[in-house]
Short mmCIF file of C-alpha atoms in Angstrom, two decimals:
data_model
loop_
_atom_site.label_atom_id
_atom_site.label_comp_id
_atom_site.label_asym_id
_atom_site.label_seq_id
_atom_site.Cartn_x
_atom_site.Cartn_y
_atom_site.Cartn_z
CA MET A 162 -0.10 -0.03 -0.08
CA ALA A 163 1.17 3.43 -0.63
CA ALA A 164 1.85 6.50 1.69
CA ALA A 165 0.86 10.01 1.62
CA ASN A 166 3.93 10.88 -0.07
CA ASP A 167 4.61 8.36 -2.51
CA ARG A 168 4.77 8.74 -6.01
CA VAL A 169 2.44 7.44 -8.11
CA ALA A 170 2.49 6.92 -11.94
CA ILE A 171 0.60 6.61 -15.27
CA VAL A 172 1.27 3.37 -16.73
CA GLY A 173 -1.39 3.57 -19.39
CA VAL A 174 -2.99 5.45 -22.03
CA ALA A 175 -5.19 4.97 -25.18
CA GLU A 176 -8.04 5.98 -27.33
CA SER A 177 -11.11 3.67 -28.45
CA ASP A 178 -10.45 1.75 -31.14
CA GLN A 179 -11.10 4.43 -33.96
CA ILE A 180 -11.94 8.32 -33.45
CA GLY A 181 -13.40 10.35 -35.55
CA LYS A 182 -16.86 10.16 -36.83
CA ILE A 183 -18.45 6.81 -36.05
CA PRO A 184 -21.95 6.29 -36.39
CA GLY A 185 -23.56 3.49 -34.96
CA LYS A 186 -20.99 3.10 -31.81
CA SER A 187 -22.17 4.42 -28.71
CA SER A 188 -20.30 6.74 -25.97
CA LEU A 189 -20.33 3.73 -23.50
CA GLN A 190 -18.24 1.55 -25.75
CA HIS A 191 -15.66 4.05 -26.27
CA HIS A 192 -15.76 4.11 -22.78
CA ALA A 193 -15.00 0.57 -22.66
CA GLU A 194 -13.03 0.11 -26.06
CA ALA A 195 -10.15 2.99 -24.24
CA ALA A 196 -10.41 0.96 -20.85
CA TYR A 197 -9.71 -2.26 -22.39
CA ASN A 198 -6.77 -0.79 -24.81
CA ALA A 199 -5.43 1.37 -21.93
CA LEU A 200 -4.94 -1.70 -19.62
CA GLU A 201 -3.61 -3.39 -22.75
CA ASP A 202 -1.12 -0.69 -22.80
CA ALA A 203 -0.23 -0.83 -18.98
CA GLY A 204 -0.20 -4.73 -19.31
CA ILE A 205 -2.52 -4.83 -16.65
CA GLY A 206 -5.38 -7.15 -16.12
CA ILE A 207 -9.11 -5.81 -15.69
CA GLY A 208 -9.20 -7.87 -12.41
CA GLU A 209 -6.58 -5.80 -10.51
CA VAL A 210 -8.56 -2.32 -11.77
CA ASP A 211 -9.74 -1.44 -7.65
CA GLY A 212 -10.70 2.14 -8.62
CA VAL A 213 -13.07 4.00 -11.28
CA LEU A 214 -13.07 7.59 -12.48
CA THR A 215 -15.47 9.17 -14.92
CA ALA A 216 -17.41 12.06 -16.05
CA GLY A 217 -20.22 11.95 -18.49
CA TYR A 218 -21.90 8.67 -16.63
CA SER A 219 -22.27 7.66 -13.20
CA SER A 220 -19.26 5.57 -12.36
CA MET A 221 -21.50 2.79 -11.70
CA VAL A 222 -23.23 2.71 -15.00
CA LEU A 223 -19.44 2.62 -16.38
CA ALA A 224 -18.64 -0.10 -13.71
CA GLU A 225 -21.47 -2.21 -14.48
CA TYR A 226 -20.85 -2.35 -18.21
CA LEU A 227 -16.68 -2.87 -17.18
CA GLY A 228 -17.68 -5.54 -15.02
CA ILE A 229 -16.07 -3.99 -12.14
CA THR A 230 -16.53 -3.63 -8.57
CA PRO A 231 -14.73 -1.02 -7.15
CA LYS A 232 -13.45 0.02 -3.58
CA TYR A 233 -12.83 4.05 -5.37
CA THR A 234 -15.74 5.31 -6.95
CA ASP A 235 -15.05 9.00 -8.32
CA GLY A 236 -17.86 10.41 -10.84
CA THR A 237 -16.16 14.27 -10.45
CA ALA A 238 -18.05 15.69 -13.21
CA VAL A 239 -16.91 19.25 -14.09
CA GLY A 240 -16.74 19.25 -17.74
CA GLY A 241 -14.15 18.70 -20.06
CA SER A 242 -11.23 19.18 -17.42
CA SER A 243 -13.04 16.26 -14.83
CA PHE A 244 -10.69 13.59 -16.40
CA ILE A 245 -7.75 15.75 -15.58
CA ILE A 246 -9.09 16.43 -11.96
CA HIS A 247 -9.43 12.73 -11.96
CA ILE A 248 -5.54 12.27 -11.71
CA ALA A 249 -5.52 13.96 -8.51
CA HIS A 250 -8.44 11.88 -7.08
CA ALA A 251 -6.85 9.12 -7.74
CA MET A 252 -3.52 9.97 -6.66
CA ALA A 253 -5.21 10.84 -3.61
CA ALA A 254 -7.09 7.85 -3.13
CA ILE A 255 -3.89 5.57 -4.40
CA ARG A 256 -2.02 7.83 -1.64
CA ALA A 257 -4.69 7.22 1.15
CA GLY A 258 -5.34 3.22 0.74
CA TYR A 259 -8.05 3.15 -0.94
CA CYS A 260 -7.53 1.68 -3.86
CA GLU A 261 -4.03 0.41 -6.22
CA VAL A 262 -5.03 0.66 -9.49
CA ALA A 263 -7.28 3.17 -10.74
CA LEU A 264 -9.58 2.81 -13.90
CA VAL A 265 -9.94 6.67 -16.24
CA THR A 266 -12.05 6.46 -18.88
CA HIS A 267 -14.09 9.24 -20.95
CA GLY A 268 -16.10 7.91 -23.99
CA GLU A 269 -18.47 10.63 -26.38
CA ALA A 270 -20.21 9.37 -29.54
CA GLY A 271 -19.86 13.76 -30.18
CA ARG A 272 -20.58 13.70 -34.01
CA SER A 273 -22.68 10.76 -34.39
CA ARG A 274 -24.84 11.27 -30.74
CA LEU A 275 -27.10 8.48 -30.11
CA THR A 276 -28.14 9.90 -26.85
CA ARG A 277 -28.19 13.59 -25.67
CA PRO A 278 -28.75 13.76 -21.75
CA SER A 279 -31.72 16.24 -21.11
CA PRO A 280 -31.00 19.29 -19.37
CA ASP A 281 -33.02 20.07 -15.45
CA PRO A 282 -35.17 22.70 -16.45
CA ALA A 283 -34.90 24.17 -12.32
CA GLU A 284 -30.56 24.92 -13.31
CA PRO A 285 -30.12 28.54 -13.56
CA GLY A 286 -28.21 27.94 -16.56
CA GLN A 287 -31.77 26.74 -17.89
CA GLN A 288 -33.83 29.53 -17.21
CA PHE A 289 -31.26 32.44 -17.64
CA GLU A 290 -29.36 31.48 -20.34
CA VAL A 291 -30.12 28.64 -23.01
CA PRO A 292 -33.51 31.00 -23.82
CA TYR A 293 -31.26 33.24 -24.86
CA GLY A 294 -29.14 31.67 -27.00
CA ILE A 295 -26.54 30.72 -24.48
CA ALA A 296 -27.17 26.92 -25.53
CA ASN A 297 -24.08 25.75 -27.31
CA ALA A 298 -20.21 26.14 -25.97
CA PRO A 299 -19.46 28.38 -29.12
CA VAL A 300 -21.60 31.69 -27.75
CA ALA A 301 -20.61 31.27 -24.32
CA TYR A 302 -16.64 31.53 -25.20
CA ALA A 303 -17.46 34.36 -28.18
CA MET A 304 -18.82 36.61 -25.42
CA ALA A 305 -15.57 36.16 -23.45
CA ALA A 306 -13.19 36.19 -26.53
CA ARG A 307 -15.12 39.90 -26.99
CA ARG A 308 -14.93 40.67 -24.08
CA TYR A 309 -11.13 40.29 -24.04
CA MET A 310 -11.07 42.28 -27.65
CA HIS A 311 -12.35 45.15 -25.85
CA VAL A 312 -9.86 44.98 -23.13
CA TYR A 313 -6.76 44.44 -25.17
CA GLY A 314 -7.73 45.71 -28.27
CA GLU A 315 -9.50 44.13 -31.01
CA ASP A 316 -7.08 43.34 -34.35
CA ARG A 317 -4.43 42.08 -32.31
CA THR A 318 -6.48 39.47 -30.26
CA ARG A 319 -7.49 38.17 -33.90
CA GLN A 320 -3.88 37.96 -35.20
CA GLY A 321 -3.35 36.15 -31.34
CA LEU A 322 -6.59 33.70 -31.96
CA ALA A 323 -5.35 32.88 -36.27
CA GLU A 324 -1.74 32.29 -34.56
CA ILE A 325 -3.15 29.14 -32.21
CA ALA A 326 -5.15 27.77 -34.86
CA VAL A 327 -2.58 27.76 -37.30
CA ALA A 328 0.01 26.50 -35.40
CA THR A 329 -2.27 23.36 -33.87
CA ARG A 330 -3.34 22.31 -37.53
CA LYS A 331 0.67 22.22 -38.22
CA TRP A 332 0.95 19.59 -35.04
CA ALA A 333 -2.57 17.49 -36.83
CA GLN A 334 -0.59 17.10 -40.15
CA LEU A 335 1.87 15.04 -38.57
CA ASN A 336 -0.43 12.59 -36.14
CA PRO A 337 -2.18 10.02 -38.03
CA LYS A 338 -5.24 9.90 -35.47
CA ALA A 339 -6.54 13.43 -36.25
CA TYR A 340 -9.26 14.33 -37.79
CA MET A 341 -8.37 17.52 -39.75
CA ARG A 342 -5.17 17.56 -41.24
CA ASP A 343 -5.27 19.83 -44.24
CA PRO A 344 -3.40 22.39 -44.30
CA MET A 345 -4.09 25.43 -42.54
CA THR A 346 -3.07 29.39 -44.49
CA PHE A 347 -3.24 32.49 -42.35
CA ASP A 348 -5.92 33.62 -44.94
CA ASP A 349 -7.92 30.11 -44.51
CA TYR A 350 -8.70 30.64 -41.49
CA HIS A 351 -10.04 34.86 -41.60
CA ASP A 352 -12.02 33.55 -44.78
CA SER A 353 -13.89 30.89 -42.31
CA ARG A 354 -17.20 31.39 -41.87
CA TRP A 355 -18.84 32.78 -38.97
CA VAL A 356 -20.35 30.79 -36.02
CA SER A 357 -20.63 33.19 -33.45
CA TRP A 358 -18.81 36.47 -33.99
CA PRO A 359 -16.10 36.74 -33.39
CA PHE A 360 -15.04 33.31 -33.43
CA HIS A 361 -14.61 31.51 -37.14
CA LEU A 362 -14.95 28.50 -37.63
CA LEU A 363 -11.29 28.08 -37.56
CA ASP A 364 -11.96 28.88 -33.91
CA CYS A 365 -13.87 26.19 -33.12
CA CYS A 366 -13.57 22.88 -32.22
CA ILE A 367 -14.07 19.84 -34.33
CA VAL A 368 -16.68 17.96 -32.66
CA THR A 369 -15.49 13.94 -32.98
CA ASP A 370 -17.22 10.03 -31.91
CA ALA A 371 -13.82 9.51 -29.50
CA GLY A 372 -12.76 7.59 -26.15
CA GLY A 373 -10.29 7.84 -24.01
CA ALA A 374 -8.64 6.45 -20.57
CA TYR A 375 -5.82 6.10 -18.81
CA VAL A 376 -4.78 3.68 -15.69
CA ILE A 377 -2.80 5.69 -12.73
CA THR A 378 -0.90 3.40 -10.22
CA SER A 379 1.49 3.36 -7.50
CA ALA A 380 4.96 3.63 -7.59
CA GLU A 381 5.48 0.30 -6.19
CA ARG A 382 2.93 -1.53 -8.97
CA ALA A 383 4.63 0.58 -11.86
CA ARG A 384 8.02 -0.40 -11.10
CA ASP A 385 7.84 -3.39 -12.89
CA LEU A 386 5.38 -3.03 -16.14
CA LYS A 387 6.33 -2.75 -19.14
CA ARG A 388 6.27 1.14 -19.79
CA LYS A 389 8.34 3.80 -18.33
CA PRO A 390 5.91 5.29 -15.57
CA VAL A 391 4.65 9.05 -16.13
CA TRP A 392 5.10 10.54 -12.56
CA VAL A 393 2.38 12.50 -11.53
CA LEU A 394 4.33 15.49 -9.99
CA GLY A 395 1.78 17.64 -8.57
CA ALA A 396 -1.62 18.98 -9.11
CA ALA A 397 -4.61 21.53 -8.47
CA GLU A 398 -8.21 21.90 -9.32
CA GLY A 399 -10.35 24.65 -8.92
CA HIS A 400 -13.91 26.64 -10.28
CA ASP A 401 -15.03 29.92 -10.19
CA HIS A 402 -18.70 29.96 -11.96
CA ALA A 403 -20.78 27.45 -13.62
CA ILE A 404 -22.56 29.87 -16.43
CA LEU A 405 -20.71 32.47 -17.56
CA SER A 406 -22.54 35.64 -16.38
CA GLN A 407 -21.76 34.29 -13.29
CA MET A 408 -17.75 35.03 -14.14
CA PRO A 409 -15.65 36.99 -12.26
CA ASP A 410 -12.90 37.52 -15.06
CA MET A 411 -13.67 36.61 -18.83
CA THR A 412 -10.08 37.45 -19.58
CA ASN A 413 -8.65 35.50 -16.24
CA PRO A 414 -10.50 32.27 -15.88
CA ILE A 415 -9.74 29.90 -12.65
CA SER A 416 -6.41 28.79 -13.91
CA ARG A 417 -4.41 31.50 -12.51
CA GLU A 418 -4.96 29.75 -9.09
CA THR A 419 -4.86 26.07 -10.46
CA GLY A 420 -1.68 26.06 -12.07
CA PRO A 421 0.44 28.13 -9.74
CA ARG A 422 -0.97 25.57 -7.24
CA ALA A 423 -0.14 22.66 -9.12
CA LEU A 424 3.83 24.15 -9.96
CA ALA A 425 3.95 24.92 -6.56
CA ARG A 426 3.24 21.08 -5.03
CA ALA A 427 4.91 19.58 -8.18
CA GLY A 428 8.44 21.52 -6.97
CA VAL A 429 9.17 22.95 -10.56
CA THR A 430 8.52 26.40 -12.34
CA ARG A 431 7.61 27.19 -15.80
CA ALA A 432 10.44 27.28 -17.16
CA ASP A 433 10.86 23.39 -16.36
CA VAL A 434 7.99 22.83 -18.66
CA ASP A 435 8.52 20.97 -22.36
CA LEU A 436 5.55 20.52 -23.65
CA ALA A 437 2.58 22.51 -22.50
CA MET A 438 -1.19 20.56 -23.24
CA ILE A 439 -3.47 23.18 -23.28
CA TYR A 440 -7.10 22.69 -23.62
CA ASP A 441 -8.44 24.44 -26.89
CA SER A 442 -11.88 23.85 -27.00
CA PHE A 443 -11.96 27.70 -28.85
CA THR A 444 -8.10 29.38 -30.08
CA TYR A 445 -9.67 31.88 -27.22
CA THR A 446 -9.74 29.27 -24.58
CA ALA A 447 -5.86 28.42 -25.04
CA LEU A 448 -4.78 31.81 -25.67
CA VAL A 449 -6.29 33.43 -22.49
CA THR A 450 -5.36 30.17 -20.20
CA LEU A 451 -1.34 30.90 -21.62
CA GLU A 452 -1.77 34.44 -19.35
CA ALA A 453 -3.82 32.56 -16.41
CA LEU A 454 -1.17 30.47 -15.98
CA GLY A 455 1.40 32.76 -15.88
CA PHE A 456 3.49 31.85 -19.06
CA CYS A 457 3.02 35.59 -20.13
CA GLY A 458 1.28 38.92 -19.04
CA PRO A 459 -2.64 39.56 -18.76
CA GLY A 460 -3.19 40.80 -22.47
CA GLU A 461 0.58 39.18 -23.99
CA GLY A 462 -0.97 35.94 -25.52
CA PRO A 463 -0.98 37.75 -28.78
CA ASP A 464 2.80 38.49 -28.29
CA PHE A 465 3.18 35.27 -26.91
CA VAL A 466 1.71 33.36 -29.83
CA ALA A 467 3.21 35.29 -32.52
CA ASP A 468 5.29 33.92 -35.35
CA GLN A 469 3.73 30.32 -34.75
CA ARG A 470 5.86 29.83 -31.24
CA THR A 471 3.58 27.31 -30.53
CA ALA A 472 3.79 25.14 -33.96
CA PRO A 473 5.94 22.43 -34.51
CA GLY A 474 9.68 23.79 -34.28
CA GLY A 475 8.55 27.03 -32.33
CA ALA A 476 9.99 27.24 -28.53
CA PHE A 477 6.95 27.06 -26.80
CA PRO A 478 5.38 23.63 -28.39
CA MET A 479 1.88 23.68 -27.42
CA ASN A 480 -1.02 20.80 -28.18
CA THR A 481 1.12 18.64 -30.40
CA SER A 482 -1.91 16.26 -30.97
CA GLY A 483 -3.27 18.87 -32.87
CA GLY A 484 -5.50 19.66 -29.79
CA GLY A 485 -9.18 19.56 -30.14
CA LEU A 486 -8.87 22.29 -32.66
CA SER A 487 -7.52 19.50 -35.52
CA TYR A 488 -6.85 15.97 -33.61
CA THR A 489 -10.14 14.96 -31.56
CA HIS A 490 -12.90 17.11 -29.44
CA SER A 491 -15.54 14.24 -28.75
CA GLY A 492 -17.70 17.26 -26.49
CA MET A 493 -15.23 16.85 -23.03
CA TYR A 494 -11.79 16.80 -24.36
CA GLY A 495 -9.11 16.67 -21.58
CA MET A 496 -8.54 13.14 -21.56
CA PHE A 497 -6.92 13.46 -24.68
CA LEU A 498 -4.58 16.27 -22.87
CA VAL A 499 -3.28 13.41 -20.55
CA LEU A 500 -2.89 10.97 -23.53
CA GLU A 501 -0.56 12.76 -26.14
CA ALA A 502 1.65 14.35 -23.02
CA VAL A 503 2.37 10.42 -21.56
CA ARG A 504 2.85 9.49 -24.68
CA GLN A 505 4.99 12.40 -25.95
CA LEU A 506 7.25 11.88 -22.11
CA ARG A 507 6.91 8.25 -23.38
CA GLY A 508 8.72 9.09 -26.79
CA GLU A 509 6.47 7.52 -28.87
CA THR A 510 4.75 10.30 -31.13
CA GLY A 511 6.88 9.29 -34.14
CA ASP A 512 6.93 12.05 -36.26
CA ARG A 513 5.54 15.09 -33.82
CA GLN A 514 8.02 13.69 -30.57
CA LEU A 515 9.64 16.60 -29.21
CA THR A 516 12.94 15.90 -27.84
CA ASN A 517 13.18 13.95 -25.20
CA PRO A 518 10.35 16.16 -23.11
CA LYS A 519 11.04 15.64 -19.47
CA ILE A 520 8.15 17.50 -18.03
CA ALA A 521 4.42 18.36 -19.25
CA LEU A 522 2.05 20.84 -18.10
CA VAL A 523 -1.87 19.59 -18.81
CA ASN A 524 -4.54 22.46 -18.10
CA GLY A 525 -7.86 21.18 -18.65
CA THR A 526 -10.69 23.76 -18.90
CA GLY A 527 -14.84 22.44 -18.44
CA GLY A 528 -17.83 24.29 -18.73
CA TYR A 529 -18.05 27.91 -19.64
CA LEU A 530 -14.03 28.84 -18.88
CA SER A 531 -15.87 27.71 -15.13
CA SER A 532 -13.49 25.10 -14.37
CA THR A 533 -10.13 24.07 -14.17
CA GLY A 534 -7.34 21.16 -13.65
CA THR A 535 -3.75 21.50 -13.51
CA THR A 536 -1.55 18.25 -13.63
CA ILE A 537 2.14 17.96 -13.57
CA LEU A 538 3.68 15.04 -15.39
CA ALA A 539 7.09 13.73 -15.25
CA VAL A 540 9.52 10.94 -16.54
CA ASP A 541 12.99 10.26 -15.16
CA MET B 123 -46.73 31.97 -30.38
CA ALA B 124 -48.08 28.85 -30.50
CA ASN B 125 -45.06 27.92 -32.68
CA TYR B 126 -42.32 29.14 -30.60
CA GLN B 127 -39.83 26.44 -30.44
CA LYS B 128 -36.91 27.70 -28.75
CA PRO B 129 -36.22 26.36 -24.93
CA LEU B 130 -38.12 28.60 -22.22
CA PRO B 131 -37.32 28.45 -19.06
CA ALA B 132 -39.08 26.68 -15.94
CA PRO B 133 -39.82 28.98 -13.34
CA GLN B 134 -39.09 27.69 -9.40
CA GLY B 135 -40.58 28.37 -6.40
CA GLU B 136 -37.71 31.00 -5.87
CA SER B 137 -38.07 32.70 -9.06
CA GLN B 138 -41.31 32.41 -9.86
CA LEU B 139 -42.00 36.26 -8.47
CA TYR B 140 -39.26 37.15 -11.68
CA TRP B 141 -40.97 35.62 -14.26
CA ASP B 142 -44.54 36.98 -12.88
CA LYS B 143 -42.99 40.39 -12.60
CA ALA B 144 -41.73 40.24 -16.30
CA ARG B 145 -44.78 39.13 -17.45
CA GLU B 146 -46.11 42.45 -16.05
CA HIS B 147 -43.67 43.85 -18.17
CA GLU B 148 -41.23 44.83 -15.13
CA LEU B 149 -37.76 43.86 -14.09
CA TRP B 150 -37.67 42.74 -10.07
CA LEU B 151 -34.51 41.77 -8.99
CA ARG B 152 -33.42 40.45 -5.53
CA ARG B 153 -30.90 42.99 -2.99
CA CYS B 154 -28.67 41.31 -0.25
CA ASN B 155 -29.85 43.54 2.83
CA ALA B 156 -26.96 42.29 5.16
CA CYS B 157 -24.62 44.17 2.46
CA ASN B 158 -26.94 46.09 0.70
CA GLU B 159 -25.88 44.52 -2.63
CA ALA B 160 -28.30 43.70 -5.40
CA TYR B 161 -27.86 40.07 -7.60
CA PHE B 162 -28.42 37.65 -10.06
CA TYR B 163 -30.25 35.08 -10.44
CA PRO B 164 -32.35 35.35 -7.72
CA ARG B 165 -32.65 32.78 -5.41
CA ASP B 166 -33.68 33.14 -1.44
CA ILE B 167 -29.60 33.07 0.34
CA SER B 168 -27.81 35.32 -1.24
CA PRO B 169 -24.76 34.44 -3.02
CA CYS B 170 -22.68 38.09 -1.58
CA CYS B 171 -22.68 37.16 1.71
CA PHE B 172 -25.19 33.92 2.24
CA SER B 173 -27.73 36.09 4.01
CA ARG B 174 -31.07 35.19 4.28
CA ASP B 175 -32.10 38.41 5.10
CA THR B 176 -32.80 39.62 1.46
CA GLU B 177 -35.99 40.84 -0.51
CA TRP B 178 -37.43 42.13 -3.62
CA PHE B 179 -37.17 44.86 -5.74
CA GLN B 180 -37.70 46.59 -9.02
CA ALA B 181 -35.02 47.08 -11.19
CA SER B 182 -34.36 50.71 -13.44
CA GLY B 183 -34.19 48.36 -16.38
CA LYS B 184 -31.26 50.61 -17.53
CA ALA B 185 -28.26 48.36 -18.26
CA SER B 186 -24.91 49.29 -20.25
CA LEU B 187 -23.56 46.70 -22.42
CA PHE B 188 -20.81 44.06 -21.32
CA THR B 189 -20.39 41.97 -23.95
CA PHE B 190 -21.91 39.99 -27.05
CA THR B 191 -21.22 37.89 -29.45
CA ILE B 192 -23.20 37.62 -32.83
CA VAL B 193 -25.14 34.22 -33.51
CA HIS B 194 -24.41 32.86 -37.22
CA ARG B 195 -25.16 28.89 -36.39
CA SER B 196 -27.17 27.48 -33.49
CA PRO B 197 -27.92 23.72 -33.44
CA TYR B 198 -30.98 24.41 -32.62
CA PRO B 199 -33.87 25.21 -34.97
CA GLY B 200 -35.72 27.19 -32.75
CA PHE B 201 -32.14 30.16 -32.62
CA GLN B 202 -31.00 28.75 -36.10
CA GLU B 203 -34.17 30.55 -37.86
CA ASP B 204 -33.23 33.70 -36.20
CA ALA B 205 -29.65 33.96 -37.11
CA PRO B 206 -28.02 36.15 -36.87
CA PHE B 207 -28.96 37.52 -33.98
CA VAL B 208 -27.34 39.24 -30.93
CA THR B 209 -26.51 37.29 -27.70
CA ALA B 210 -25.18 39.49 -24.74
CA ILE B 211 -24.35 39.88 -21.06
CA VAL B 212 -25.31 43.63 -19.66
CA GLU B 213 -24.43 45.34 -16.63
CA LEU B 214 -27.69 46.66 -14.55
CA GLU B 215 -27.47 49.66 -13.05
CA GLU B 216 -27.73 48.15 -10.01
CA GLY B 217 -25.16 46.20 -10.32
CA PRO B 218 -25.65 42.98 -11.45
CA ILE B 219 -24.70 41.19 -14.64
CA MET B 220 -27.46 38.82 -16.60
CA ALA B 221 -27.42 37.43 -20.34
CA THR B 222 -29.92 38.57 -22.55
CA ASN B 223 -30.90 39.64 -26.15
CA ILE B 224 -30.08 42.98 -27.59
CA VAL B 225 -32.81 43.49 -30.17
CA GLY B 226 -34.27 46.78 -31.96
CA PHE B 227 -32.10 46.74 -34.85
CA THR B 228 -33.39 47.72 -38.18
CA GLY B 229 -31.93 44.71 -40.62
CA GLU B 230 -28.94 42.92 -39.70
CA PRO B 231 -27.30 43.07 -37.09
CA GLY B 232 -23.86 43.97 -37.24
CA PRO B 233 -20.71 44.25 -34.89
CA ASN B 234 -20.30 47.94 -35.45
CA GLU B 235 -23.59 48.70 -34.15
CA MET B 236 -22.45 47.55 -30.65
CA GLN B 237 -19.88 49.34 -28.68
CA ILE B 238 -18.87 47.83 -24.74
CA GLY B 239 -20.38 50.48 -22.34
CA MET B 240 -23.07 51.42 -24.58
CA PRO B 241 -26.25 52.82 -22.72
CA LEU B 242 -29.33 49.85 -23.00
CA GLU B 243 -33.03 49.53 -21.68
CA VAL B 244 -35.07 46.67 -21.15
CA VAL B 245 -37.96 45.45 -23.28
CA PHE B 246 -40.66 42.32 -22.57
CA ASP B 247 -40.46 39.85 -25.08
CA ASP B 248 -43.62 38.03 -24.62
CA VAL B 249 -42.62 34.56 -26.47
CA THR B 250 -45.91 32.71 -24.82
CA ASP B 251 -48.73 32.60 -23.12
CA GLU B 252 -46.87 31.84 -19.90
CA ILE B 253 -43.10 33.52 -20.18
CA THR B 254 -41.98 36.90 -21.06
CA LEU B 255 -38.35 37.13 -21.83
CA PRO B 256 -36.65 40.46 -20.31
CA LYS B 257 -34.55 41.67 -23.15
CA PHE B 258 -32.31 44.87 -24.35
CA ARG B 259 -32.53 48.09 -26.71
CA PRO B 260 -29.96 50.71 -27.23
CA ALA B 261 -31.51 53.21 -25.18
#
């Protein structure tokens, strides 16, 4: 059994069998395939899994479907960041002795959507925002981005958003699993149609069917597994609103707190980070999160990402999978940030592999810039 | 009105007065008497100091534009038929911030017709026999 300060590691990662446009496959099937593949990647049998964490379904539904009788169960569901936050919860549970091998899964038929949960009409958002059209993410994030433009300047913000869209597509072109791999020019970005002004189509993530899973366990159990352990150095979580109108500052999400907390717990600094995996539901999400995490100052994001700094070959590699913008985005994308960070740290990402990365910062965002989870991952 | 396709609010016990007053074309808010701060959305216990000492009052209906988007694409049929339309966040004169639509444009709304901070006033859209949505137009 692990102790309070023992290290824990992610020892297996995988997507579901196919991702992209996969009609006829339910969200739960994506969960199960990803779970199967991640356990195979780890070299751990399902009989050893004694912790189950998920969002989108209750962990009870998931565990029954997979045939697991867990000793630790966690259904923390705060949007796309949930699967980053699950890392912290699994770590705490393993250290406390509640479980030894935790399985975290995600699955969402976001594109082919066989089912859609019915919202609770009593929720504040259903009463006071949805009737005005804040019924899908682009509308909410576009309003936050417009506020940022008002504070920091429209033209330079626009250029920053374009830089991120173009750079992220370049990474996707190096990822065989990416959904959008055609070249994208700046003109393509600026010419793409409006979805919700100020957002062009190419400011918005794609929508795919996909599942993902990872396996996390104690240092002791990780020692004799086949994959290089990816250590969890530090983690933090938080949220400061749920619906957009209640957001304290649309230009400064709660990663302003979770980033520094996670870095401090990990005992590393921003300068130590070799890879940044930053949730990019929209170009703006990545831009404003870079600022909130402190990689640059308030309003400096457009300068920070200028000249394709986050693209392949750039000084600040970000979202090397191609991100939610171009690789995959099933709805709650956070899981896939973890998969890419682990694979980069293990040196398995082929044409897009960074040179010997040691430390990755993973930052998930959920809701309407509402919740964030930041985790620092590392290899020896 | 019978063909109204968009999602409708479901008034709850603690928000019933808000929706009843909207149907009478009045905008009512809650105020926390512990700190004298008005807040939105309406709930019995205040979010500012978690006080039960709260009351309803009628707002002036004056606001300023905090941010907005022009919606061109919506997955919901009722909204898509109206596109492009303006969804906004406004700051009420009394302080609270709320979501709404900006209406009253002649022709298609464009970004240049809206300036952050521009003064607005409330109007009431009787979308069904039961529900009236407070919206705003340039003052």
